[in-house]
Coordinates of C-alpha atoms in Angstrom, one line a residue:
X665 CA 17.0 15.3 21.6
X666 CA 17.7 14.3 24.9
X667 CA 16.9 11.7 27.6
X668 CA 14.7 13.3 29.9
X669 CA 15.5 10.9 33.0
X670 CA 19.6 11.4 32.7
X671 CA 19.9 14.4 30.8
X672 CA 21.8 12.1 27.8
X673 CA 22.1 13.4 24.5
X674 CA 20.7 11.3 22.0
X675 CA 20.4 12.6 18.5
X676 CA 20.7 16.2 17.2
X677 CA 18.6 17.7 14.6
X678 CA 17.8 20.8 12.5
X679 CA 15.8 23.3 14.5
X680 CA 13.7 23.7 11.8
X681 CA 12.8 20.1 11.4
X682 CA 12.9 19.4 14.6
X683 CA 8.9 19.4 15.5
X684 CA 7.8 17.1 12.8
X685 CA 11.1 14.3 13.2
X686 CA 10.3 14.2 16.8
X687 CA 6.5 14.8 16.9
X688 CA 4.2 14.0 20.1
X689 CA 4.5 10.5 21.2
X690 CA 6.2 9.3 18.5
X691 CA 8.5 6.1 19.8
X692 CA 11.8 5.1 18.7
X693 CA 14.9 3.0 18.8
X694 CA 18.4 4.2 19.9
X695 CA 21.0 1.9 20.3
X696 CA 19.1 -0.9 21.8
X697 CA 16.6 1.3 23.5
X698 CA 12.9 2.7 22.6
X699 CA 12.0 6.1 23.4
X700 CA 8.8 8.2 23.7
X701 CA 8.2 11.8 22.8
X702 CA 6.3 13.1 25.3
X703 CA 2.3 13.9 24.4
X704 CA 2.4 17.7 24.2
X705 CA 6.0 17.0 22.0
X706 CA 8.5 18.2 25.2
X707 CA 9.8 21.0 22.6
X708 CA 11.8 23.9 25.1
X709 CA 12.3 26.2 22.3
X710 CA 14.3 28.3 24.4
X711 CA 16.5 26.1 25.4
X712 CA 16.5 24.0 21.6
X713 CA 15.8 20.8 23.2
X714 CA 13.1 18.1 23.0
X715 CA 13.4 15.9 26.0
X716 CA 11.9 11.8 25.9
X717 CA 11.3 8.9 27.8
X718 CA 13.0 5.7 27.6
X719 CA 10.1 2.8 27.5
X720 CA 10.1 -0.7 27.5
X721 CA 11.5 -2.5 24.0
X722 CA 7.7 -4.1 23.6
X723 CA 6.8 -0.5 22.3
X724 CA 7.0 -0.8 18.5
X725 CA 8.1 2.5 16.7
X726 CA 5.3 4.3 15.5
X727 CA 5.2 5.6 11.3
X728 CA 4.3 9.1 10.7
X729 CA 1.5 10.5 8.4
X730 CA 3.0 13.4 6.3
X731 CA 1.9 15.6 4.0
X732 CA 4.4 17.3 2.1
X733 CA 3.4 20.5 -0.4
X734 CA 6.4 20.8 -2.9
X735 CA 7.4 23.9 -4.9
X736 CA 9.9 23.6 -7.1
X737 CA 12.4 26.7 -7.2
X738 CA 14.8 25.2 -9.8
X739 CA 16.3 22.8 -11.7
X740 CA 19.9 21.5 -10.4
X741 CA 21.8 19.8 -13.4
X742 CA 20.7 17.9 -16.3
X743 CA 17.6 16.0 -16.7
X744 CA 18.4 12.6 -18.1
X745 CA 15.8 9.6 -19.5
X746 CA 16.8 5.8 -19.6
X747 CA 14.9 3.0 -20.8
X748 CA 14.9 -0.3 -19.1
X749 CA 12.4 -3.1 -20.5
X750 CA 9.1 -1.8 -20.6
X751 CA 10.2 1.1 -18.2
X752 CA 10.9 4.8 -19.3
X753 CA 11.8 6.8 -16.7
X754 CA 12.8 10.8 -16.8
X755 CA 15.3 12.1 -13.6
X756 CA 16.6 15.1 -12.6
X757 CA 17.5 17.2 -9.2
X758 CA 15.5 20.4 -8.5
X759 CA 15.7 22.9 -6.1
X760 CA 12.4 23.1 -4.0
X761 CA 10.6 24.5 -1.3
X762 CA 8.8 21.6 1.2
X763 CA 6.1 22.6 3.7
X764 CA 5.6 19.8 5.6
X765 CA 3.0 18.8 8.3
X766 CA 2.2 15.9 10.7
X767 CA -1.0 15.2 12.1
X768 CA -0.9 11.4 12.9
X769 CA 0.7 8.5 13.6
X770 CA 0.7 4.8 13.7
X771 CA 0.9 3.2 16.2
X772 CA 3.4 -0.3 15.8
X773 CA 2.2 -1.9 12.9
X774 CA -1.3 -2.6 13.7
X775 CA -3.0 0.0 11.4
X776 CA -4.6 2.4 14.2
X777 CA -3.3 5.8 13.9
X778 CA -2.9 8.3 16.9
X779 CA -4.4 12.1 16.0
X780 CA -2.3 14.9 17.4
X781 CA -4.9 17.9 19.1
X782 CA -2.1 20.4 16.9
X783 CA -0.4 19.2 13.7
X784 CA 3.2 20.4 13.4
X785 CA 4.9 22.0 10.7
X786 CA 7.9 22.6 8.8
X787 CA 9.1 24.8 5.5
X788 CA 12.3 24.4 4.3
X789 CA 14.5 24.7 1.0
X790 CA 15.9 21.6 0.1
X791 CA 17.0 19.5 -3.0
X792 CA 14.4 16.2 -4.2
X793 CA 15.4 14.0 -7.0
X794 CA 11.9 13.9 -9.0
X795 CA 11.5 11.0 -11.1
X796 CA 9.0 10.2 -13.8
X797 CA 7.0 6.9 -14.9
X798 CA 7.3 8.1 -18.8
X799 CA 6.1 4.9 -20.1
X800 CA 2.5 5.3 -18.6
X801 CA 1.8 8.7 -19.8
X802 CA -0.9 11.1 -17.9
X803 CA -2.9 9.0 -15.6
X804 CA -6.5 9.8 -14.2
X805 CA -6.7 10.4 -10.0
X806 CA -8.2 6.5 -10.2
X807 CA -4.3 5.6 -10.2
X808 CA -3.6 7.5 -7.2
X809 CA -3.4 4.8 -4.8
X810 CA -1.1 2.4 -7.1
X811 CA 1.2 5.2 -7.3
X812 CA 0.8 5.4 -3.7
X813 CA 2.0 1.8 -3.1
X814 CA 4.8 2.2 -5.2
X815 CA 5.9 5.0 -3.4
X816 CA 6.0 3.5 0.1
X817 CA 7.8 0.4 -1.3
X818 CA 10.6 2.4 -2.7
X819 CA 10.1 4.3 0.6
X820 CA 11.6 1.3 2.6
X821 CA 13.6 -0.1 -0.2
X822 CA 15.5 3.1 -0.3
X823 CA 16.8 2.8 3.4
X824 CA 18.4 0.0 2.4
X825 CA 19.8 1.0 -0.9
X826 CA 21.4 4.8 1.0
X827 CA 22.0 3.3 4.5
X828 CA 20.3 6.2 5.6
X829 CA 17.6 6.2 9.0
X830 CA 14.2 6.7 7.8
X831 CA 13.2 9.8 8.6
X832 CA 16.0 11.6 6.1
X833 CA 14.2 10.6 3.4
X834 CA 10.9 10.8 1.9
X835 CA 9.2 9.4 -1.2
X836 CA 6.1 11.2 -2.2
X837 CA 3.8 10.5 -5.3
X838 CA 2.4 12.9 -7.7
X839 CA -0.1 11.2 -9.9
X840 CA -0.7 14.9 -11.5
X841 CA 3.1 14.8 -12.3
X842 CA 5.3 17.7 -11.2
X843 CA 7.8 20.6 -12.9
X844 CA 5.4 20.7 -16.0
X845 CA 5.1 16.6 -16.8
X846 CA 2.5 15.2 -16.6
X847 CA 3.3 11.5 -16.3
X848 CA 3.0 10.4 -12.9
X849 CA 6.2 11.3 -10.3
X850 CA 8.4 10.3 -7.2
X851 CA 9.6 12.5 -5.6
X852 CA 12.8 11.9 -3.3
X853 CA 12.5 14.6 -1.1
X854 CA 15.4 14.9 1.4
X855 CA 14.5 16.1 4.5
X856 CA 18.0 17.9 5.9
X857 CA 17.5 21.7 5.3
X858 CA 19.2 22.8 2.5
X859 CA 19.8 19.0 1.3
X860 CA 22.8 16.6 2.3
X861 CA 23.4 14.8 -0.9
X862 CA 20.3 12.6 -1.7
X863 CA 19.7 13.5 -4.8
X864 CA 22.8 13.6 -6.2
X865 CA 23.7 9.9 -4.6
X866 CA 20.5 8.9 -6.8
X867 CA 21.3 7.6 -10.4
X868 CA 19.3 6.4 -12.9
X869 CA 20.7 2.5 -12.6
X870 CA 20.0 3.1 -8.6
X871 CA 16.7 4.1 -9.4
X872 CA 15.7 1.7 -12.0
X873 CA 17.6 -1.4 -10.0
X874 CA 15.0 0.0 -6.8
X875 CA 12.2 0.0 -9.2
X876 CA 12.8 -3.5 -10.1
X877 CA 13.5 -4.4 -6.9
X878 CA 9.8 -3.0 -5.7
X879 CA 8.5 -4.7 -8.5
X880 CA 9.5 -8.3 -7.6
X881 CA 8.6 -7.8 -3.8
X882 CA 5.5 -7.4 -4.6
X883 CA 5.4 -10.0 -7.7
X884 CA 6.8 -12.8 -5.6
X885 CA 3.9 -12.1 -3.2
X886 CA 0.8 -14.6 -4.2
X887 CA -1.6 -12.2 -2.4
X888 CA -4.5 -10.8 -4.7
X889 CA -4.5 -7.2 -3.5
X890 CA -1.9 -6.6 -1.2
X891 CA -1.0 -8.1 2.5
X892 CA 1.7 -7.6 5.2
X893 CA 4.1 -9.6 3.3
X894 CA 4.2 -7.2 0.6
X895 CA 2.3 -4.0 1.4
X896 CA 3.7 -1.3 3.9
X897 CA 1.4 -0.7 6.7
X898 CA -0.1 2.8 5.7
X899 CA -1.1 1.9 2.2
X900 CA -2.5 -2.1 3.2
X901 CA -6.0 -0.3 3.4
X902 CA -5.8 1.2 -0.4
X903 CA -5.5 -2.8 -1.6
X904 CA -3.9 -1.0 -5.2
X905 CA -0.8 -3.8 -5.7
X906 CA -2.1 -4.8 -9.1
X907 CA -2.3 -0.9 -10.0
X908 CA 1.4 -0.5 -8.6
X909 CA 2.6 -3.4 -10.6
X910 CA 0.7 -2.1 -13.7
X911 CA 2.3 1.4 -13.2
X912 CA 6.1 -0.4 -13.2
X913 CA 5.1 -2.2 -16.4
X914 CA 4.1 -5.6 -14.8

């Protein structure tokens, strides 16, 4: 990824992944600085590069919309349950193939989105920790968007938890459950090819201590249905907190 003014390298990146980390116009930080990728995404495949602008530090990063499909090729290890209050959560590491594709953005944090004229994509193998809300059983689609919140809280949380930026890391929700449960999932999908150690850096007290922690963000928050204080930008609109806390046991 390189600075298109000076010819700096900035960042360096799977070619694979490359497309949908650094899709058009998205804008970022690095070290100090923001950045723009241009509109029609500045990818020279020939020569492996992706080249951006530097803009002014007023430009707020945007937040991706991605859709990931998620076939699971294997299971990696033991699956393990533990039970913490009214939670009961399954976890285990699987092998799994991700498409992935972006065909938005948002732009800062005031809830318009940008739509690209081509969504990009990318397919991978890599490893996802897949965890299951056991304690809630097989839920209806009506739950979708309280599993939603949850997700994107632990989203965020988890950057914090792993130190990691967040685009290695996605957590995606399946109310329809996944690898042949049906309780309702998270999946931890890391995002190197091949995997870098996410899954395996998850535990069960890391993941239940995140859950908790997701829980009170949003418990300490006297809003009704969600707001800024509590609610990541993309899911504000679904106005599902009192289904998220419901779905950790609240």
């Amino acid at each position: 990824i390189v600075d298109g003014n000076v010819g700096l390298t900035l960042d360096q990146v799977d070619l694979i992944t490359a497309e949908t980390l650094y899709y058009p116009h998205r804008v970022f930080g690095w070290e100090g600085r923001r950045f723009k990728v241009r509109s029609g995404g500045g990818f020279d495949k020939t020569a492996k590069r992706i080249e951006v602008d530097p803009v002014g530090n007023e430009m707020e990063p945007t937040r991706p919309d991605v859709r990931f499909e998620v076939v699971m090729r294997g299971r990696a290890g033991e699956w393990d349950e533990r039970r913490q209050g009214p939670l009961l959560i399954k976890a285990g590491d699987v092998r799994a193939e991700v498409n992935e594709t972006v065909t938005r953005a948002m732009l800062g944090g005031g809830g318009s989105w940008l739509r690209f004229d081509t969504p990009v994509q990318a397919r991978y193998m890599t490893e996802v920790k897949a965890v299951w809300l056991m304690h809630v059983g097989s839920l209806e689609d009506s739950w979708a968007d309280g599993l939603a919140h949850v997700a994107r809280l632990m989203d965020d949380v988890l950057i914090t938890h792993l130190r990691c930026r967040d685009e290695n890391i996605e957590v995606v929700p399946r109310i329809e459950g996944f690898g042949g449960i049906d309780s309702p999932a998270l999946l931890f999908i890391d995002r190197h090819v091949g995997g870098a150690g996410v899954a395996e850096a998850l535990s069960l007290d890391a993941i239940l201590g995140m859950l908790r922690w997701v829980q009170a963000v949003m418990k300490a928050c006297p809003c009704d249905a969600g707001c800024s204080r509590c609610t990541p930008p993309e899911v504000l609109h679904l106005k599902a907190k009192n289904e998220a806390i419901s779905l950790l046991g609240g």
